[in-house]
Amino acid sequence: HKRPDGTQQRPDAAIIDDPQTDRSAESPAEIGKRLRVIRKAIIPMSGQRKKLALIINGTTIAPDDVMEQLLNPDLSPAFQGRRIPMLKTRCKNEKLWLEEYARILRTWDRTEPKTQVDAYKRATAFYLEHRDAMDDGAEATWHTCFNAEEMFEVSAIQHAYNVLIDQGRDVFDSECQQIPRLIGDTDSDLTIANIITLANGLPKGVAPLWTNRV
């Protein structure tokens, strides 16, 4: 921008918010395009006499995506990256979360959505009863990050495990923990705890109430 006195005004700070989408994060061409815009168009905006202060807020979606490359000091040595997970550390005994708690959370009548509220309440009651054991070893980054009103959650640790149980490992690792996994990478999934998260919580031979056919 040229000011009335002729001075060429250049920005000395910029904020980039979510520079990628789910689709672009898995496209090498799109990843390269976005990185080039950042490095060749945005960063040089301040000119040669001043260094631009650049803040990028984003979510890691896939390995080697834009955010992963910006967080890599070998690929982006000028950036001071920080990865912020929802849980700094996880519970020492995740069996309580991924077995009994998950079963309670998932046991509700899909034909009557209001019964899901009862499932949330029962799961929270179970959590409060066993809270010391279920919190043992777990530490949340934001202690106020939970939905007390709609999901009857009482802690950020409970909220994190609800995401893991309801939305799955892939979403939890990427959106919550900022550690995306390779598509098709199932080696780390083949554990009893992770397989249990895929179960519906019903006894063997019992069909869910919403089942149309067997």
PDB file of N, CA, C and O in Angstrom, residues 45-97:
ATOM      1  N   MET A  45       6.211 -10.488   1.907  1.00  0.00           N
ATOM      2  CA  MET A  45       5.417  -9.260   1.862  1.00  0.00           C
ATOM      3  C   MET A  45       6.024  -8.120   2.661  1.00  0.00           C
ATOM      4  O   MET A  45       5.802  -6.947   2.373  1.00  0.00           O
ATOM      5  N   SER A  46       6.807  -8.448   3.690  1.00  0.00           N
ATOM      6  CA  SER A  46       7.365  -7.381   4.535  1.00  0.00           C
ATOM      7  C   SER A  46       8.546  -6.687   3.883  1.00  0.00           C
ATOM      8  O   SER A  46       9.019  -5.664   4.380  1.00  0.00           O
ATOM      9  N   GLY A  47       9.028  -7.227   2.769  1.00  0.00           N
ATOM     10  CA  GLY A  47      10.182  -6.621   2.113  1.00  0.00           C
ATOM     11  C   GLY A  47      11.482  -7.159   2.681  1.00  0.00           C
ATOM     12  O   GLY A  47      11.495  -8.044   3.530  1.00  0.00           O
ATOM     13  N   GLN A  48      12.591  -6.573   2.210  1.00  0.00           N
ATOM     14  CA  GLN A  48      13.912  -7.078   2.593  1.00  0.00           C
ATOM     15  C   GLN A  48      14.464  -6.426   3.860  1.00  0.00           C
ATOM     16  O   GLN A  48      15.438  -6.897   4.432  1.00  0.00           O
ATOM     17  N   ARG A  49      13.851  -5.326   4.296  1.00  0.00           N
ATOM     18  CA  ARG A  49      14.405  -4.597   5.442  1.00  0.00           C
ATOM     19  C   ARG A  49      13.785  -5.031   6.771  1.00  0.00           C
ATOM     20  O   ARG A  49      14.253  -4.617   7.822  1.00  0.00           O
ATOM     21  N   LYS A  50      12.735  -5.809   6.700  1.00  0.00           N
ATOM     22  CA  LYS A  50      12.071  -6.228   7.929  1.00  0.00           C
ATOM     23  C   LYS A  50      11.616  -7.677   7.796  1.00  0.00           C
ATOM     24  O   LYS A  50      11.200  -8.107   6.733  1.00  0.00           O
ATOM     25  N   LYS A  51      11.682  -8.394   8.910  1.00  0.00           N
ATOM     26  CA  LYS A  51      11.262  -9.795   8.902  1.00  0.00           C
ATOM     27  C   LYS A  51       9.793  -9.889   9.307  1.00  0.00           C
ATOM     28  O   LYS A  51       9.382  -9.289  10.294  1.00  0.00           O
ATOM     29  N   LEU A  52       9.015 -10.634   8.544  1.00  0.00           N
ATOM     30  CA  LEU A  52       7.588 -10.777   8.820  1.00  0.00           C
ATOM     31  C   LEU A  52       7.358 -11.694  10.013  1.00  0.00           C
ATOM     32  O   LEU A  52       7.955 -12.750  10.122  1.00  0.00           O
ATOM     33  N   ALA A  53       6.488 -11.269  10.928  1.00  0.00           N
ATOM     34  CA  ALA A  53       6.045 -12.139  12.018  1.00  0.00           C
ATOM     35  C   ALA A  53       4.841 -12.916  11.509  1.00  0.00           C
ATOM     36  O   ALA A  53       3.809 -12.333  11.192  1.00  0.00           O
ATOM     37  N   LEU A  54       4.979 -14.216  11.400  1.00  0.00           N
ATOM     38  CA  LEU A  54       3.930 -15.046  10.810  1.00  0.00           C
ATOM     39  C   LEU A  54       3.433 -16.078  11.819  1.00  0.00           C
ATOM     40  O   LEU A  54       4.211 -16.856  12.377  1.00  0.00           O
ATOM     41  N   ILE A  55       2.127 -16.072  12.054  1.00  0.00           N
ATOM     42  CA  ILE A  55       1.498 -17.036  12.953  1.00  0.00           C
ATOM     43  C   ILE A  55       0.561 -17.916  12.124  1.00  0.00           C
ATOM     44  O   ILE A  55      -0.276 -17.406  11.385  1.00  0.00           O
ATOM     45  N   ILE A  56       0.721 -19.221  12.247  1.00  0.00           N
ATOM     46  CA  ILE A  56      -0.121 -20.154  11.498  1.00  0.00           C
ATOM     47  C   ILE A  56      -0.837 -21.068  12.489  1.00  0.00           C
ATOM     48  O   ILE A  56      -0.206 -21.820  13.230  1.00  0.00           O
ATOM     49  N   ASN A  57      -2.158 -20.985  12.502  1.00  0.00           N
ATOM     50  CA  ASN A  57      -2.971 -21.889  13.318  1.00  0.00           C
ATOM     51  C   ASN A  57      -3.537 -22.965  12.407  1.00  0.00           C
ATOM     52  O   ASN A  57      -4.162 -22.649  11.400  1.00  0.00           O
ATOM     53  N   GLY A  58      -3.318 -24.210  12.742  1.00  0.00           N
ATOM     54  CA  GLY A  58      -3.821 -25.258  11.863  1.00  0.00           C
ATOM     55  C   GLY A  58      -3.862 -26.607  12.549  1.00  0.00           C
ATOM     56  O   GLY A  58      -3.332 -26.793  13.644  1.00  0.00           O
ATOM     57  N   THR A  59      -4.492 -27.553  11.870  1.00  0.00           N
ATOM     58  CA  THR A  59      -4.613 -28.921  12.363  1.00  0.00           C
ATOM     59  C   THR A  59      -3.858 -29.856  11.438  1.00  0.00           C
ATOM     60  O   THR A  59      -3.972 -29.748  10.225  1.00  0.00           O
ATOM     61  N   THR A  60      -3.069 -30.753  12.019  1.00  0.00           N
ATOM     62  CA  THR A  60      -2.425 -31.780  11.205  1.00  0.00           C
ATOM     63  C   THR A  60      -3.482 -32.797  10.823  1.00  0.00           C
ATOM     64  O   THR A  60      -4.194 -33.312  11.677  1.00  0.00           O
ATOM     65  N   ILE A  61      -3.594 -33.068   9.531  1.00  0.00           N
ATOM     66  CA  ILE A  61      -4.643 -33.954   9.031  1.00  0.00           C
ATOM     67  C   ILE A  61      -4.072 -35.266   8.510  1.00  0.00           C
ATOM     68  O   ILE A  61      -4.623 -36.342   8.739  1.00  0.00           O
ATOM     69  N   ALA A  62      -2.945 -35.168   7.802  1.00  0.00           N
ATOM     70  CA  ALA A  62      -2.332 -36.358   7.219  1.00  0.00           C
ATOM     71  C   ALA A  62      -0.810 -36.229   7.310  1.00  0.00           C
ATOM     72  O   ALA A  62      -0.278 -35.122   7.376  1.00  0.00           O
ATOM     73  N   PRO A  63      -0.100 -37.355   7.345  1.00  0.00           N
ATOM     74  CA  PRO A  63       1.361 -37.284   7.361  1.00  0.00           C
ATOM     75  C   PRO A  63       1.892 -36.498   6.169  1.00  0.00           C
ATOM     76  O   PRO A  63       1.383 -36.616   5.050  1.00  0.00           O
ATOM     77  N   ASP A  64       2.867 -35.634   6.419  1.00  0.00           N
ATOM     78  CA  ASP A  64       3.518 -34.826   5.385  1.00  0.00           C
ATOM     79  C   ASP A  64       2.600 -33.768   4.785  1.00  0.00           C
ATOM     80  O   ASP A  64       2.885 -33.259   3.696  1.00  0.00           O
ATOM     81  N   ASP A  65       1.510 -33.430   5.470  1.00  0.00           N
ATOM     82  CA  ASP A  65       0.665 -32.351   4.957  1.00  0.00           C
ATOM     83  C   ASP A  65       1.313 -31.000   5.262  1.00  0.00           C
ATOM     84  O   ASP A  65       2.460 -30.939   5.719  1.00  0.00           O
ATOM     85  N   VAL A  66       0.604 -29.912   4.994  1.00  0.00           N
ATOM     86  CA  VAL A  66       1.180 -28.571   5.177  1.00  0.00           C
ATOM     87  C   VAL A  66       1.663 -28.370   6.606  1.00  0.00           C
ATOM     88  O   VAL A  66       2.797 -27.941   6.845  1.00  0.00           O
ATOM     89  N   MET A  67       0.810 -28.661   7.575  1.00  0.00           N
ATOM     90  CA  MET A  67       1.178 -28.421   8.963  1.00  0.00           C
ATOM     91  C   MET A  67       2.307 -29.328   9.421  1.00  0.00           C
ATOM     92  O   MET A  67       3.195 -28.902  10.168  1.00  0.00           O
ATOM     93  N   GLU A  68       2.305 -30.582   8.977  1.00  0.00           N
ATOM     94  CA  GLU A  68       3.381 -31.495   9.351  1.00  0.00           C
ATOM     95  C   GLU A  68       4.726 -31.000   8.825  1.00  0.00           C
ATOM     96  O   GLU A  68       5.747 -31.079   9.514  1.00  0.00           O
ATOM     97  N   GLN A  69       4.731 -30.478   7.609  1.00  0.00           N
ATOM     98  CA  GLN A  69       5.979 -29.979   7.036  1.00  0.00           C
ATOM     99  C   GLN A  69       6.447 -28.693   7.719  1.00  0.00           C
ATOM    100  O   GLN A  69       7.646 -28.477   7.892  1.00  0.00           O
ATOM    101  N   LEU A  70       5.497 -27.862   8.119  1.00  0.00           N
ATOM    102  CA  LEU A  70       5.870 -26.632   8.825  1.00  0.00           C
ATOM    103  C   LEU A  70       6.367 -26.930  10.242  1.00  0.00           C
ATOM    104  O   LEU A  70       7.169 -26.177  10.801  1.00  0.00           O
ATOM    105  N   LEU A  71       5.898 -28.036  10.819  1.00  0.00           N
ATOM    106  CA  LEU A  71       6.345 -28.433  12.157  1.00  0.00           C
ATOM    107  C   LEU A  71       7.684 -29.158  12.128  1.00  0.00           C
ATOM    108  O   LEU A  71       8.323 -29.320  13.170  1.00  0.00           O
ATOM    109  N   ASN A  72       8.108 -29.586  10.944  1.00  0.00           N
ATOM    110  CA  ASN A  72       9.360 -30.338  10.808  1.00  0.00           C
ATOM    111  C   ASN A  72      10.534 -29.364  10.709  1.00  0.00           C
ATOM    112  O   ASN A  72      10.663 -28.640   9.726  1.00  0.00           O
ATOM    113  N   PRO A  73      11.423 -29.326  11.714  1.00  0.00           N
ATOM    114  CA  PRO A  73      12.540 -28.369  11.690  1.00  0.00           C
ATOM    115  C   PRO A  73      13.511 -28.582  10.539  1.00  0.00           C
ATOM    116  O   PRO A  73      14.208 -27.648  10.125  1.00  0.00           O
ATOM    117  N   ASP A  74      13.571 -29.799  10.004  1.00  0.00           N
ATOM    118  CA  ASP A  74      14.451 -30.053   8.866  1.00  0.00           C
ATOM    119  C   ASP A  74      13.877 -29.453   7.587  1.00  0.00           C
ATOM    120  O   ASP A  74      14.626 -28.982   6.722  1.00  0.00           O
ATOM    121  N   LEU A  75      12.548 -29.476   7.450  1.00  0.00           N
ATOM    122  CA  LEU A  75      11.904 -28.947   6.249  1.00  0.00           C
ATOM    123  C   LEU A  75      11.582 -27.459   6.368  1.00  0.00           C
ATOM    124  O   LEU A  75      11.544 -26.752   5.354  1.00  0.00           O
ATOM    125  N   SER A  76      11.348 -26.992   7.588  1.00  0.00           N
ATOM    126  CA  SER A  76      10.983 -25.582   7.809  1.00  0.00           C
ATOM    127  C   SER A  76      11.765 -25.037   8.993  1.00  0.00           C
ATOM    128  O   SER A  76      11.210 -24.777  10.068  1.00  0.00           O
ATOM    129  N   PRO A  77      13.079 -24.846   8.825  1.00  0.00           N
ATOM    130  CA  PRO A  77      13.930 -24.440   9.950  1.00  0.00           C
ATOM    131  C   PRO A  77      13.620 -23.052  10.500  1.00  0.00           C
ATOM    132  O   PRO A  77      13.986 -22.749  11.640  1.00  0.00           O
ATOM    133  N   ALA A  78      12.939 -22.196   9.732  1.00  0.00           N
ATOM    134  CA  ALA A  78      12.665 -20.841  10.208  1.00  0.00           C
ATOM    135  C   ALA A  78      11.456 -20.786  11.136  1.00  0.00           C
ATOM    136  O   ALA A  78      11.218 -19.773  11.796  1.00  0.00           O
ATOM    137  N   PHE A  79      10.694 -21.868  11.204  1.00  0.00           N
ATOM    138  CA  PHE A  79       9.470 -21.865  12.011  1.00  0.00           C
ATOM    139  C   PHE A  79       9.715 -22.444  13.399  1.00  0.00           C
ATOM    140  O   PHE A  79      10.511 -23.363  13.568  1.00  0.00           O
ATOM    141  N   GLN A  80       9.024 -21.895  14.367  1.00  0.00           N
ATOM    142  CA  GLN A  80       9.061 -22.417  15.736  1.00  0.00           C
ATOM    143  C   GLN A  80       7.728 -23.109  15.994  1.00  0.00           C
ATOM    144  O   GLN A  80       6.777 -22.501  16.472  1.00  0.00           O
ATOM    145  N   GLY A  81       7.643 -24.371  15.628  1.00  0.00           N
ATOM    146  CA  GLY A  81       6.376 -25.085  15.682  1.00  0.00           C
ATOM    147  C   GLY A  81       6.074 -25.655  17.046  1.00  0.00           C
ATOM    148  O   GLY A  81       6.976 -26.049  17.798  1.00  0.00           O
ATOM    149  N   ARG A  82       4.798 -25.713  17.360  1.00  0.00           N
ATOM    150  CA  ARG A  82       4.363 -26.308  18.617  1.00  0.00           C
ATOM    151  C   ARG A  82       3.122 -27.156  18.376  1.00  0.00           C
ATOM    152  O   ARG A  82       2.133 -26.681  17.845  1.00  0.00           O
ATOM    153  N   ARG A  83       3.208 -28.414  18.758  1.00  0.00           N
ATOM    154  CA  ARG A  83       2.096 -29.349  18.605  1.00  0.00           C
ATOM    155  C   ARG A  83       1.363 -29.429  19.941  1.00  0.00           C
ATOM    156  O   ARG A  83       1.961 -29.762  20.962  1.00  0.00           O
ATOM    157  N   ILE A  84       0.059 -29.121  19.946  1.00  0.00           N
ATOM    158  CA  ILE A  84      -0.686 -29.062  21.205  1.00  0.00           C
ATOM    159  C   ILE A  84      -1.755 -30.145  21.222  1.00  0.00           C
ATOM    160  O   ILE A  84      -2.783 -30.033  20.548  1.00  0.00           O
ATOM    161  N   PRO A  85      -1.553 -31.227  21.974  1.00  0.00           N
ATOM    162  CA  PRO A  85      -2.536 -32.313  22.027  1.00  0.00           C
ATOM    163  C   PRO A  85      -3.650 -32.021  23.032  1.00  0.00           C
ATOM    164  O   PRO A  85      -3.474 -31.231  23.966  1.00  0.00           O
ATOM    165  N   MET A  86      -4.784 -32.668  22.861  1.00  0.00           N
ATOM    166  CA  MET A  86      -5.877 -32.527  23.829  1.00  0.00           C
ATOM    167  C   MET A  86      -5.482 -33.171  25.151  1.00  0.00           C
ATOM    168  O   MET A  86      -5.753 -32.634  26.223  1.00  0.00           O
ATOM    169  N   LEU A  87      -4.840 -34.335  25.061  1.00  0.00           N
ATOM    170  CA  LEU A  87      -4.337 -35.002  26.263  1.00  0.00           C
ATOM    171  C   LEU A  87      -2.815 -35.030  26.228  1.00  0.00           C
ATOM    172  O   LEU A  87      -2.222 -35.601  25.307  1.00  0.00           O
ATOM    173  N   LYS A  88      -2.185 -34.423  27.221  1.00  0.00           N
ATOM    174  CA  LYS A  88      -0.728 -34.473  27.303  1.00  0.00           C
ATOM    175  C   LYS A  88      -0.273 -35.901  27.582  1.00  0.00           C
ATOM    176  O   LYS A  88       0.720 -36.379  27.032  1.00  0.00           O
ATOM    177  N   THR A  89      -0.975 -36.561  28.478  1.00  0.00           N
ATOM    178  CA  THR A  89      -0.713 -37.973  28.779  1.00  0.00           C
ATOM    179  C   THR A  89      -2.058 -38.684  28.905  1.00  0.00           C
ATOM    180  O   THR A  89      -3.077 -38.068  29.218  1.00  0.00           O
ATOM    181  N   ARG A  90      -2.073 -39.980  28.648  1.00  0.00           N
ATOM    182  CA  ARG A  90      -3.320 -40.750  28.676  1.00  0.00           C
ATOM    183  C   ARG A  90      -3.398 -41.607  29.934  1.00  0.00           C
ATOM    184  O   ARG A  90      -2.397 -41.825  30.629  1.00  0.00           O
ATOM    185  N   CYS A  91      -4.587 -42.074  30.226  1.00  0.00           N
ATOM    186  CA  CYS A  91      -4.842 -42.858  31.431  1.00  0.00           C
ATOM    187  C   CYS A  91      -3.994 -44.136  31.444  1.00  0.00           C
ATOM    188  O   CYS A  91      -3.809 -44.781  30.405  1.00  0.00           O
ATOM    189  N   LYS A  92      -3.487 -44.487  32.618  1.00  0.00           N
ATOM    190  CA  LYS A  92      -2.677 -45.696  32.732  1.00  0.00           C
ATOM    191  C   LYS A  92      -3.515 -46.955  32.513  1.00  0.00           C
ATOM    192  O   LYS A  92      -3.024 -47.955  32.002  1.00  0.00           O
ATOM    193  N   ASN A  93      -4.783 -46.894  32.918  1.00  0.00           N
ATOM    194  CA  ASN A  93      -5.659 -48.054  32.783  1.00  0.00           C
ATOM    195  C   ASN A  93      -6.809 -47.711  31.835  1.00  0.00           C
ATOM    196  O   ASN A  93      -7.933 -47.435  32.260  1.00  0.00           O
ATOM    197  N   GLU A  94      -6.543 -47.728  30.526  1.00  0.00           N
ATOM    198  CA  GLU A  94      -7.564 -47.336  29.554  1.00  0.00           C
ATOM    199  C   GLU A  94      -8.659 -48.380  29.392  1.00  0.00           C
ATOM    200  O   GLU A  94      -9.668 -48.137  28.757  1.00  0.00           O
ATOM    201  N   LYS A  95      -8.444 -49.561  30.011  1.00  0.00           N
ATOM    202  CA  LYS A  95      -9.476 -50.592  29.927  1.00  0.00           C
ATOM    203  C   LYS A  95     -10.804 -50.093  30.489  1.00  0.00           C
ATOM    204  O   LYS A  95     -11.873 -50.406  29.984  1.00  0.00           O
ATOM    205  N   LEU A  96     -10.744 -49.308  31.566  1.00  0.00           N
ATOM    206  CA  LEU A  96     -11.968 -48.773  32.166  1.00  0.00           C
ATOM    207  C   LEU A  96     -12.719 -47.882  31.180  1.00  0.00           C
ATOM    208  O   LEU A  96     -13.957 -47.887  31.142  1.00  0.00           O
ATOM    209  N   TRP A  97     -11.970 -47.119  30.386  1.00  0.00           N
ATOM    210  CA  TRP A  97     -12.594 -46.233  29.398  1.00  0.00           C
ATOM    211  C   TRP A  97     -13.103 -47.020  28.194  1.00  0.00           C
ATOM    212  O   TRP A  97     -14.232 -46.814  27.742  1.00  0.00           O
TER     213      TRP A  97
END
